[in-house]
Coordinates of N, CA and C in Angstrom, one line a residue:
A1 N 44.5 -35.3 40.5 CA 44.9 -35.4 39.2 C 44.3 -34.4 37.6
R2 N 42.5 -35.1 37.9 CA 42.1 -34.6 37.2 C 41.3 -33.1 37.5
H3 N 41.6 -32.1 38.5 CA 41.5 -31.1 38.6 C 43.0 -30.3 38.0
Y4 N 43.8 -30.9 38.3 CA 45.1 -30.5 37.8 C 45.0 -30.2 36.1
A5 N 44.9 -30.8 35.3 CA 44.8 -31.2 34.2 C 43.1 -30.6 33.0
R6 N 42.2 -30.4 34.2 CA 41.1 -30.4 33.6 C 41.1 -28.6 34.0
D7 N 41.2 -28.8 35.6 CA 41.0 -26.7 35.6 C 42.4 -26.1 35.5
R8 N 43.0 -26.8 35.9 CA 44.2 -26.0 35.6 C 45.2 -26.1 34.8
G9 N 44.6 -26.6 33.7 CA 45.3 -26.6 32.7 C 46.7 -27.2 32.9
E10 N 47.0 -28.0 33.6 CA 48.6 -28.5 34.0 C 48.8 -29.6 33.4
R11 N 49.9 -30.1 33.4 CA 50.3 -31.4 32.9 C 50.6 -32.2 34.2
V12 N 50.0 -33.9 33.7 CA 50.1 -34.5 35.2 C 50.5 -35.9 35.2
L13 N 51.7 -36.6 35.6 CA 52.2 -37.8 35.5 C 51.4 -38.9 37.0
F14 N 50.4 -39.7 36.6 CA 50.1 -40.3 37.2 C 50.2 -41.6 37.4
H15 N 51.7 -42.0 38.6 CA 51.6 -43.9 38.6 C 50.8 -44.4 39.2
S16 N 50.5 -45.5 38.6 CA 49.2 -46.0 39.8 C 50.0 -47.6 39.7
L17 N 50.0 -47.9 40.4 CA 50.8 -49.2 41.2 C 49.7 -50.6 41.0
E18 N 48.3 -50.0 41.3 CA 47.4 -51.2 41.0 C 46.1 -51.2 40.1
M19 N 46.3 -50.2 39.4 CA 45.1 -49.9 38.4 C 45.7 -49.6 37.0
T20 N 45.1 -50.1 36.2 CA 45.2 -50.2 34.5 C 45.0 -48.5 34.1
R21 N 45.7 -48.2 33.0 CA 45.7 -47.2 32.2 C 43.8 -47.0 32.1
D22 N 43.3 -48.0 31.6 CA 41.9 -48.3 31.2 C 41.0 -48.0 32.1
E23 N 41.7 -48.6 33.4 CA 40.5 -48.4 34.9 C 40.5 -47.2 35.0
M24 N 41.9 -46.7 35.1 CA 42.0 -44.7 35.7 C 41.1 -44.1 34.3
V25 N 40.9 -44.2 33.4 CA 40.6 -43.5 32.5 C 38.9 -43.6 32.1
E26 N 38.7 -44.9 32.6 CA 37.0 -45.2 33.3 C 36.2 -44.3 34.5
R27 N 37.1 -44.3 35.3 CA 37.3 -43.4 36.5 C 37.2 -42.0 36.1
D28 N 37.6 -41.4 35.3 CA 37.6 -40.2 34.7 C 35.7 -39.4 34.3
M29 N 35.9 -40.7 33.1 CA 34.6 -41.2 32.7 C 33.6 -40.8 33.3
S30 N 33.2 -41.6 34.6 CA 32.1 -41.4 35.6 C 32.5 -40.1 36.2
A31 N 33.5 -40.2 36.6 CA 33.4 -38.7 38.0 C 32.6 -37.3 36.7
V32 N 33.8 -37.5 35.5 CA 33.2 -36.1 34.8 C 31.8 -36.2 34.2
S33 N 31.1 -37.4 33.4 CA 30.0 -37.3 32.8 C 28.5 -37.6 33.6
G34 N 29.1 -38.0 35.4 CA 27.9 -38.5 35.8 C 27.3 -40.0 35.8
V35 N 28.0 -40.6 34.9 CA 27.4 -41.9 34.6 C 28.1 -43.1 35.7
P36 N 27.1 -43.9 36.1 CA 27.6 -45.0 37.2 C 28.8 -45.3 36.5
L37 N 29.7 -45.6 37.3 CA 30.7 -46.3 37.3 C 30.5 -47.9 36.9
A38 N 29.6 -48.6 37.2 CA 29.4 -49.7 36.7 C 28.6 -49.6 35.4
E39 N 27.9 -49.0 34.7 CA 27.6 -49.1 33.6 C 28.8 -48.6 32.5
I40 N 29.4 -48.0 33.0 CA 30.7 -47.9 32.4 C 31.5 -49.3 32.2
T41 N 31.4 -49.8 33.1 CA 32.9 -51.1 33.4 C 31.9 -52.1 32.6
G42 N 30.5 -52.0 32.3 CA 29.9 -53.4 32.2 C 29.4 -53.9 33.1
T43 N 29.5 -53.6 34.3 CA 28.7 -54.4 35.4 C 27.2 -54.1 35.1
H44 N 26.7 -53.4 34.9 CA 25.2 -52.7 34.7 C 25.2 -52.4 33.3
D45 N 24.0 -52.6 32.4 CA 23.8 -52.3 31.4 C 23.8 -50.5 31.3
L46 N 24.9 -50.2 29.9 CA 24.6 -48.5 29.5 C 23.3 -48.4 29.2
A47 N 22.1 -47.2 29.9 CA 21.6 -46.9 29.5 C 21.6 -46.0 28.3
P48 N 20.7 -45.8 27.2 CA 21.0 -45.1 25.9 C 21.7 -43.8 26.2
T49 N 20.6 -43.5 26.8 CA 20.6 -41.5 27.2 C 22.2 -41.7 27.6
D50 N 22.8 -42.3 28.7 CA 24.4 -42.2 29.4 C 25.6 -42.4 28.4
H51 N 24.9 -43.4 27.0 CA 25.7 -43.2 26.1 C 25.7 -42.5 25.0
D52 N 24.7 -41.4 24.8 CA 25.1 -40.6 24.2 C 25.6 -39.0 24.5
L53 N 25.2 -39.2 26.3 CA 26.3 -38.5 27.1 C 27.6 -38.6 27.0
I54 N 28.5 -39.5 27.0 CA 29.5 -40.0 27.2 C 30.2 -39.5 25.5
V55 N 29.2 -39.9 24.6 CA 30.0 -39.9 23.2 C 29.7 -38.4 23.0
N56 N 29.0 -37.8 23.1 CA 28.7 -36.2 22.5 C 29.3 -35.1 23.4
E57 N 29.7 -35.0 25.0 CA 30.2 -34.5 25.7 C 30.9 -34.6 26.5
F58 N 31.7 -36.3 26.9 CA 32.6 -36.5 27.5 C 33.5 -36.4 26.6
V59 N 33.6 -37.0 25.5 CA 34.5 -37.7 24.7 C 35.2 -36.2 24.0
P60 N 34.5 -35.4 23.6 CA 35.5 -34.1 23.0 C 36.0 -33.7 24.0
A61 N 35.2 -33.4 25.2 CA 36.2 -32.2 26.4 C 37.2 -33.3 26.6
Y62 N 37.6 -34.6 26.6 CA 38.3 -35.3 27.4 C 39.7 -35.3 26.2
R63 N 39.0 -35.2 24.7 CA 40.1 -35.0 24.0 C 41.3 -34.0 24.1
E64 N 40.6 -33.0 24.9 CA 41.2 -32.1 24.8 C 42.1 -31.3 26.2
W65 N 41.4 -32.1 27.9 CA 42.3 -32.1 28.8 C 42.7 -33.1 29.7
G66 N 42.1 -34.2 28.4 CA 42.9 -35.8 29.0 C 44.1 -36.1 28.5
A67 N 44.7 -35.3 27.3 CA 45.8 -35.1 26.5 C 47.1 -34.9 27.9
R68 N 46.4 -34.4 28.8 CA 47.7 -33.5 30.0 C 47.6 -34.4 31.2
L69 N 46.9 -35.5 30.8 CA 47.4 -36.6 32.5 C 47.8 -37.8 31.2
H70 N 48.8 -37.8 32.0 CA 49.9 -38.8 31.9 C 49.9 -40.3 32.5
Y71 N 49.2 -41.4 32.5 CA 48.7 -42.4 33.4 C 49.8 -43.3 33.0
V72 N 50.1 -44.0 33.8 CA 51.6 -45.0 33.7 C 50.9 -46.2 34.7
E73 N 50.9 -47.2 34.2 CA 50.5 -48.5 35.1 C 52.0 -49.7 35.7
G74 N 51.9 -50.2 36.5 CA 53.0 -50.8 36.9 C 53.3 -50.7 37.9
R75 N 54.3 -51.9 38.8 CA 54.5 -51.6 39.7 C 56.4 -51.2 39.6
V76 N 56.6 -49.3 40.0 CA 58.1 -49.2 39.7 C 58.7 -48.8 41.0
G77 N 59.7 -48.3 41.0 CA 60.6 -47.0 41.9 C 60.5 -45.8 41.9
V78 N 61.4 -45.1 42.8 CA 60.8 -43.7 42.6 C 62.4 -43.3 42.0
A79 N 63.0 -44.2 41.2 CA 64.3 -44.0 40.2 C 63.3 -43.5 38.9
E80 N 62.3 -44.6 38.8 CA 61.8 -44.7 37.1 C 60.4 -43.7 37.4
V81 N 59.7 -43.5 38.4 CA 59.3 -42.1 38.5 C 59.8 -40.5 38.3
T82 N 61.2 -40.4 38.7 CA 62.2 -39.5 38.6 C 62.2 -39.4 37.0
R83 N 62.5 -40.4 36.3 CA 63.0 -40.3 34.9 C 61.6 -39.9 34.2
N84 N 60.2 -40.4 34.7 CA 59.7 -40.2 33.9 C 59.0 -38.8 34.0
A85 N 59.2 -38.0 35.3 CA 58.9 -36.9 35.5 C 59.6 -35.7 34.6
Q86 N 61.3 -35.9 35.1 CA 61.7 -35.3 34.2 C 61.5 -34.8 32.5
R87 N 61.8 -36.2 31.9 CA 61.5 -36.1 30.8 C 59.9 -35.5 30.2
L88 N 58.7 -35.8 31.0 CA 57.9 -35.3 30.7 C 58.1 -33.5 31.0
S89 N 58.5 -33.5 31.6 CA 59.1 -31.8 31.9 C 59.8 -31.3 30.9
H90 N 60.8 -31.7 30.5 CA 61.5 -31.4 29.2 C 60.9 -31.1 28.0
E91 N 59.8 -32.0 28.0 CA 59.3 -32.2 26.6 C 58.2 -31.2 26.7
H92 N 57.9 -30.9 27.6 CA 56.5 -29.4 27.8 C 57.0 -28.4 28.4
R93 N 58.7 -28.3 28.4 CA 59.4 -27.0 28.9 C 58.3 -25.8 28.3
K94 N 58.2 -25.7 26.9 CA 58.0 -24.5 26.6 C 56.2 -24.3 26.9
T95 N 55.5 -25.4 27.7 CA 54.1 -25.1 28.0 C 54.2 -25.4 29.3
G96 N 55.1 -25.2 30.1 CA 55.2 -24.9 31.4 C 55.3 -26.3 32.6
G97 N 56.2 -27.0 31.8 CA 56.5 -28.3 32.3 C 55.4 -29.1 32.7
I98 N 55.9 -29.4 33.9 CA 54.6 -31.0 34.3 C 53.9 -29.8 36.0
G99 N 53.0 -30.3 35.9 CA 52.8 -29.5 37.4 C 52.3 -30.5 38.5
L100 N 52.0 -31.6 38.2 CA 51.9 -32.8 39.6 C 52.3 -34.1 39.2
V101 N 52.7 -34.8 40.1 CA 53.0 -35.9 40.1 C 52.7 -37.0 41.1
V102 N 51.8 -37.9 40.5 CA 51.2 -38.5 41.8 C 51.5 -40.0 41.5
V103 N 51.7 -40.8 43.1 CA 52.3 -41.7 43.0 C 51.4 -43.0 44.1
D104 N 50.4 -44.0 43.9 CA 49.6 -44.7 44.1 C 50.2 -46.2 44.3
Y105 N 50.6 -46.7 45.5 CA 50.7 -46.3 46.7 C 52.4 -46.1 47.2
L106 N 53.0 -45.6 47.9 CA 54.5 -45.5 48.8 C 54.8 -47.2 48.8
Q107 N 53.8 -47.8 49.7 CA 54.3 -49.0 50.7 C 54.0 -50.4 49.3
I108 N 53.7 -50.2 48.3 CA 54.1 -51.4 47.0 C 55.2 -50.8 46.0
M109 N 55.7 -49.8 46.3 CA 56.8 -49.3 45.3 C 57.6 -50.0 45.2
K110 N 58.6 -50.6 43.9 CA 59.6 -50.9 44.1 C 60.8 -50.2 45.4
R111 N 61.6 -51.1 45.8 CA 62.5 -50.7 46.9 C 64.0 -49.8 46.7
P112 N 64.4 -49.1 46.6 CA 65.5 -48.9 46.3 C 66.8 -49.6 46.5
G113 N 67.7 -49.2 45.6 CA 68.9 -50.1 46.0 C 69.8 -50.1 47.2
G114 N 70.5 -50.5 47.6 CA 71.6 -50.0 48.2 C 70.4 -50.1 49.8
V115 N 69.5 -50.3 50.0 CA 68.6 -50.2 51.7 C 68.5 -51.6 52.1
S116 N 68.5 -52.3 53.2 CA 68.1 -53.2 53.6 C 66.8 -53.9 53.7
I117 N 66.7 -55.0 52.8 CA 65.0 -55.5 52.6 C 64.1 -55.7 54.0
E118 N 65.1 -55.5 54.7 CA 64.6 -55.9 56.5 C 64.2 -54.5 57.2
R119 N 64.3 -53.4 56.4 CA 64.3 -52.3 56.9 C 63.8 -51.4 56.3
D120 N 62.2 -51.3 56.2 CA 61.6 -51.2 55.7 C 60.9 -49.8 56.0
D121 N 61.3 -48.9 57.0 CA 61.7 -47.7 57.5 C 62.4 -46.9 56.9
L122 N 63.5 -47.8 56.3 CA 64.8 -47.1 56.1 C 64.2 -46.4 54.5
A123 N 63.5 -47.8 53.9 CA 63.4 -47.8 52.6 C 62.3 -46.8 52.2
L124 N 61.1 -46.4 52.9 CA 60.2 -45.5 52.6 C 60.9 -44.1 53.0
A125 N 61.9 -44.0 53.9 CA 62.7 -42.4 54.6 C 63.5 -42.4 53.1
A126 N 64.1 -43.2 52.4 CA 64.8 -42.8 51.3 C 63.9 -42.3 50.0
M127 N 62.7 -43.2 49.9 CA 61.9 -43.0 48.6 C 61.0 -41.6 48.8
T128 N 60.8 -41.1 49.9 CA 60.2 -39.9 50.4 C 60.7 -38.8 50.5
S129 N 62.4 -38.5 50.6 CA 63.3 -37.9 50.4 C 63.4 -37.3 48.8
A130 N 63.5 -39.0 48.4 CA 63.7 -38.5 46.6 C 62.8 -37.7 45.7
L131 N 61.9 -37.9 46.5 CA 59.8 -37.2 46.3 C 59.8 -36.0 46.7
K132 N 60.9 -35.7 47.9 CA 60.7 -34.0 47.7 C 62.0 -33.8 46.9
D133 N 62.8 -33.8 46.9 CA 64.2 -33.9 46.2 C 63.2 -33.4 44.5
L134 N 62.7 -34.1 44.2 CA 61.8 -34.2 42.9 C 60.9 -32.7 42.8
A135 N 60.1 -33.1 43.5 CA 59.2 -31.8 44.1 C 59.9 -30.5 44.0
M136 N 61.3 -30.0 44.5 CA 61.7 -29.1 44.7 C 62.5 -28.4 43.2
N137 N 63.2 -30.1 42.3 CA 63.6 -30.0 41.9 C 62.9 -29.8 39.9
L138 N 61.6 -29.7 39.8 CA 61.0 -29.2 38.7 C 60.0 -28.5 39.4
Q139 N 60.3 -28.2 40.2 CA 58.8 -26.5 41.3 C 57.8 -27.6 41.0
C140 N 57.2 -28.5 40.8 CA 55.9 -29.2 40.9 C 55.1 -29.7 41.9
V141 N 54.0 -30.2 42.5 CA 53.3 -30.9 43.7 C 53.5 -32.4 43.4
V142 N 54.3 -33.4 44.4 CA 54.2 -34.4 44.5 C 53.0 -35.0 45.6
I143 N 52.6 -35.7 45.1 CA 51.3 -36.1 45.9 C 51.6 -37.7 46.0
A144 N 51.7 -38.5 47.2 CA 52.5 -39.8 47.3 C 51.7 -40.3 48.4
I145 N 50.5 -41.1 47.9 CA 49.4 -41.6 49.1 C 50.0 -43.0 49.4
S146 N 49.5 -42.7 50.9 CA 49.9 -44.5 51.9 C 48.9 -44.8 52.4
Q147 N 49.2 -45.9 53.1 CA 48.3 -46.7 54.0 C 48.2 -46.2 55.1
F148 N 47.6 -46.5 56.3 CA 47.7 -46.5 57.3 C 48.2 -47.4 57.7
N149 N 48.7 -47.7 59.6 CA 49.4 -48.7 60.0 C 48.2 -49.5 60.5
N150 N 47.8 -50.3 61.2 CA 46.8 -51.0 61.8 C 45.9 -49.9 62.9
E151 N 46.6 -49.5 63.6 CA 46.5 -48.4 64.8 C 45.2 -47.0 64.5
G152 N 46.2 -46.5 63.0 CA 45.6 -45.6 62.4 C 44.1 -46.4 62.0
A153 N 44.4 -47.6 61.4 CA 42.9 -47.4 60.5 C 41.6 -48.0 61.1
K154 N 41.8 -47.5 62.8 CA 40.8 -48.2 63.3 C 40.6 -46.1 64.1
A155 N 41.3 -45.9 63.9 CA 41.3 -44.2 64.6 C 40.0 -43.5 64.4
L156 N 39.4 -42.9 65.0 CA 38.9 -41.8 64.8 C 39.3 -40.4 64.5
T157 N 40.4 -40.0 64.9 CA 41.0 -39.1 64.3 C 42.2 -39.8 64.0
P158 N 42.9 -39.4 63.1 CA 44.0 -40.2 62.9 C 45.3 -39.1 62.5
Q159 N 46.6 -39.9 62.9 CA 47.8 -38.3 63.0 C 48.6 -38.8 62.0
T160 N 49.8 -37.8 62.0 CA 50.9 -38.2 61.2 C 51.6 -39.8 61.8
Y161 N 51.7 -40.0 62.6 CA 52.2 -41.0 63.1 C 51.6 -42.7 62.8
H162 N 50.7 -42.5 62.4 CA 49.2 -43.4 61.8 C 50.0 -43.8 60.5
L163 N 50.8 -43.3 59.6 CA 50.8 -43.7 58.4 C 52.1 -45.0 58.8
K164 N 51.8 -46.0 57.7 CA 52.2 -47.0 57.6 C 53.9 -47.1 56.9
G165 N 54.5 -47.6 58.2 CA 56.5 -47.9 57.6 C 57.3 -46.9 58.5
S166 N 57.1 -45.8 58.2 CA 58.2 -44.9 58.7 C 57.4 -43.4 59.3
S167 N 58.2 -42.6 60.4 CA 58.3 -41.4 60.5 C 58.3 -40.5 59.4
A168 N 59.1 -40.8 58.8 CA 59.5 -40.0 57.7 C 58.6 -39.8 56.5
L169 N 56.9 -40.5 56.6 CA 56.4 -40.4 55.4 C 56.0 -38.6 56.3
G170 N 55.7 -38.5 57.6 CA 54.8 -37.5 57.9 C 56.3 -36.1 58.1
Q171 N 57.2 -36.5 58.4 CA 58.3 -35.4 58.3 C 58.5 -34.7 57.1
D172 N 58.7 -35.5 56.0 CA 59.2 -35.4 54.6 C 58.1 -33.9 53.8
A173 N 56.7 -34.4 54.3 CA 55.4 -34.1 53.7 C 55.1 -32.2 53.9
D174 N 55.2 -31.7 53.1 CA 54.7 -30.3 53.4 C 53.1 -30.4 53.9
V175 N 52.5 -31.0 53.2 CA 51.4 -31.2 54.0 C 50.2 -32.7 54.1
V176 N 49.9 -32.9 55.1 CA 49.9 -34.3 55.0 C 48.1 -34.6 55.4
A177 N 47.1 -35.1 54.4 CA 46.1 -35.2 54.6 C 45.8 -36.5 54.5
L178 N 44.8 -37.0 55.8 CA 44.4 -38.3 56.4 C 42.9 -38.6 56.0
M179 N 42.3 -39.2 55.2 CA 41.1 -39.7 54.9 C 40.2 -40.8 56.1
T180 N 38.9 -40.7 56.5 CA 38.4 -41.7 57.5 C 37.3 -41.6 56.5
D181 N 36.3 -43.0 56.7 CA 35.1 -42.8 56.2 C 34.0 -42.7 57.8
A182 N 33.6 -41.6 57.6 CA 32.7 -40.6 58.9 C 31.7 -41.7 59.3
G183 N 31.2 -42.6 58.1 CA 29.9 -43.4 58.2 C 30.3 -44.5 58.6
R184 N 31.4 -45.0 59.4 CA 32.3 -46.1 60.2 C 32.0 -45.9 61.4
H185 N 32.0 -44.3 61.9 CA 31.8 -44.7 63.5 C 30.7 -43.5 63.6
D186 N 29.7 -43.4 62.8 CA 29.0 -42.6 63.0 C 27.6 -43.0 61.8
E187 N 26.5 -43.5 62.1 CA 25.6 -44.5 60.8 C 24.8 -42.7 60.1
T188 N 25.2 -41.6 61.2 CA 24.2 -40.5 60.3 C 24.7 -39.4 59.7
R189 N 26.1 -40.4 59.6 CA 27.0 -39.4 58.2 C 27.6 -40.4 57.4
A190 N 26.9 -41.5 56.9 CA 26.9 -42.6 56.3 C 27.1 -41.6 54.5
G191 N 28.2 -41.9 53.8 CA 28.0 -41.0 52.3 C 29.5 -40.0 52.6
E192 N 30.1 -39.7 54.1 CA 30.9 -39.0 54.2 C 32.1 -39.5 54.2
V193 N 33.1 -38.8 54.4 CA 34.8 -38.7 54.4 C 35.2 -37.2 54.9
D194 N 35.7 -37.5 56.1 CA 36.4 -36.3 56.9 C 38.2 -36.8 56.3
V195 N 38.4 -35.3 55.7 CA 39.7 -35.1 55.7 C 40.7 -34.3 56.8
H196 N 41.4 -35.0 57.2 CA 42.5 -34.5 58.9 C 43.3 -34.0 58.0
L197 N 43.8 -32.4 58.5 CA 45.1 -31.9 58.1 C 46.0 -32.0 59.2
P198 N 46.6 -32.8 59.9 CA 47.4 -32.4 61.1 C 48.7 -31.9 60.6
K199 N 49.0 -31.8 59.4 CA 50.2 -30.9 59.2 C 50.0 -30.1 58.1
V200 N 50.4 -28.8 57.8 CA 50.3 -28.0 56.7 C 51.4 -26.8 57.1
R201 N 52.2 -27.7 56.5 CA 53.5 -26.2 56.8 C 53.2 -24.5 56.4
K202 N 52.7 -24.7 55.4 CA 52.4 -22.9 54.9 C 51.1 -22.7 55.4
G203 N 50.4 -23.7 56.2 CA 49.1 -22.9 56.7 C 48.7 -23.4 58.0
V204 N 47.4 -23.7 57.8 CA 47.0 -24.2 59.6 C 46.7 -25.4 59.7
S205 N 47.5 -25.9 60.6 CA 47.1 -27.1 60.8 C 46.0 -27.9 61.7
G206 N 46.1 -29.1 61.8 CA 44.8 -29.5 62.8 C 43.2 -29.0 62.1
R207 N 42.7 -28.8 61.0 CA 41.8 -28.7 60.7 C 40.7 -30.0 59.9
T208 N 39.5 -30.0 59.8 CA 39.4 -31.4 59.2 C 38.0 -30.8 58.0
V209 N 38.2 -31.4 57.1 CA 37.5 -31.1 56.0 C 36.1 -32.6 55.5
T210 N 35.3 -32.2 55.5 CA 34.2 -33.4 55.1 C 33.5 -33.0 53.6
L211 N 34.0 -34.4 53.2 CA 33.4 -34.6 51.5 C 32.7 -35.7 51.5
S212 N 31.4 -35.3 50.3 CA 30.4 -36.3 50.3 C 31.2 -37.4 49.5
E213 N 31.0 -38.4 49.5 CA 31.8 -39.8 49.1 C 30.5 -39.9 47.8
Q214 N 31.5 -39.7 46.6 CA 30.5 -40.7 45.6 C 31.3 -41.8 45.0
R215 N 31.6 -42.9 45.3 CA 32.5 -43.9 45.0 C 32.0 -44.3 43.6
H216 N 30.4 -44.6 43.6 CA 29.6 -45.4 42.6 C 30.1 -44.2 40.9
K217 N 30.8 -42.9 41.5 CA 30.8 -41.8 40.1 C 32.1 -41.9 40.2
A218 N 33.2 -42.3 41.0 CA 34.7 -42.0 41.2 C 34.9 -40.6 41.4
H219 N 34.1 -40.2 42.6 CA 34.6 -38.6 42.8 C 33.7 -38.1 44.1
F220 N 34.4 -37.4 44.8 CA 34.0 -36.6 45.5 C 33.4 -34.8 45.2
R221 N 32.9 -35.0 46.3 CA 32.5 -33.0 46.6 C 32.4 -32.7 47.9
P222 N 32.4 -31.3 47.9 CA 32.4 -30.4 49.2 C 31.3 -30.4 50.0
L223 N 31.3 -30.6 51.2 CA 29.7 -31.0 51.8 C 29.9 -30.1 53.1
G224 N 29.2 -28.8 53.5 CA 29.7 -28.2 54.4 C 28.4 -28.2 55.2
A225 N 28.5 -27.9 56.6 CA 27.3 -27.9 57.3 C 26.0 -27.9 56.9
T226 N 25.9 -26.7 56.4 CA 24.3 -26.4 55.6 C 23.9 -27.5 54.8
A227 N 24.8 -28.2 54.2 CA 24.5 -29.0 53.0 C 24.2 -30.3 53.7
R228 N 24.8 -30.5 54.7 CA 24.6 -31.9 55.6 C 23.3 -31.6 56.6
S229 N 22.6 -30.4 56.8 CA 21.8 -30.8 57.7 C 20.5 -30.7 56.6
V230 N 20.2 -30.2 55.4 CA 19.3 -30.9 54.5 C 19.5 -31.7 53.8
M231 N 20.5 -32.7 53.3 CA 20.7 -33.9 53.0 C 20.8 -35.2 53.7
S232 N 19.6 -36.2 52.8 CA 19.9 -37.4 53.7 C 21.3 -38.3 53.4
A233 N 21.6 -39.5 53.7 CA 22.7 -40.0 53.7 C 22.5 -40.7 52.0
E234 N 21.2 -41.1 51.6 CA 21.2 -41.8 50.1 C 21.7 -40.1 49.1
D235 N 21.1 -38.8 50.0 CA 21.3 -37.8 48.8 C 22.8 -37.8 49.0
R236 N 23.3 -37.9 50.1 CA 25.2 -36.8 49.7 C 25.8 -38.5 49.1
V237 N 24.9 -39.6 49.2 CA 26.4 -40.6 48.1 C 25.8 -40.8 46.8
D238 N 24.8 -40.3 46.2 CA 23.7 -40.1 44.8 C 23.7 -38.6 44.7
A239 N 25.0 -37.6 45.1 CA 24.7 -35.9 45.0 C 25.1 -36.3 43.6
P240 N 24.6 -35.2 42.7 CA 25.2 -35.0 41.4 C 26.7 -34.7 41.0
A241 N 26.7 -35.5 40.0 CA 27.9 -34.9 39.3 C 28.6 -33.8 39.1
P242 N 30.2 -33.1 38.8 CA 30.3 -32.1 38.4 C 29.7 -31.8 37.1
T243 N 29.5 -30.6 37.0 CA 29.3 -30.1 35.3 C 30.7 -30.4 34.4
F244 N 30.4 -30.4 33.2 CA 31.3 -30.4 32.2 C 32.4 -29.2 32.0
R245 N 33.5 -29.3 31.9 CA 34.2 -27.8 31.1 C 35.3 -28.2 30.6

């Protein structure tokens, strides 16, 4: 979402069913400024230099591209996501409409009417079908975040059938990206996250991309084989944050 708003200059609708808008903005602040999230949230004291960095660099930059990030908090259904996306697309039609819709996450969204509450698989199938229609109608990217099922949560290399609730999640998606903590299975890879791509409809399926996890600064960064060979686990976890744009 941050990449679309900041780097691509596109409008983003982000529906978070777990975090508040303030919590999401705090993560933007940490990711872009490089100031640890714990300082921003008040868990740790904010250093004077970090305060100056936020005020003098992050805030002016965020005023420009942050206006393209539309965060919505609270539990919603697909119908509400669709209405909000259509409204934004219409309001900003002269400047390109909307580029990205994110839903975090599918399994806790409100279920659509007319579907038995006892058939979670049918409810999820209806939701993914509606989100696919939204992407096609607005010509935008839709990212629907999902949980793993119990088997997938333990798998070394998860597959589409490890998505929780319904096979429709993998069938309706153009791209399936499954993230796993590499350090959980191999302690020498602490601070690394593998992104498995079992399905890429218009590309090459079956590849895996490795990222350096910077959870304390709320972002990830690419990590190639060369970087891995010269970085310790501590370095991977505490690698530099992205520069301002």
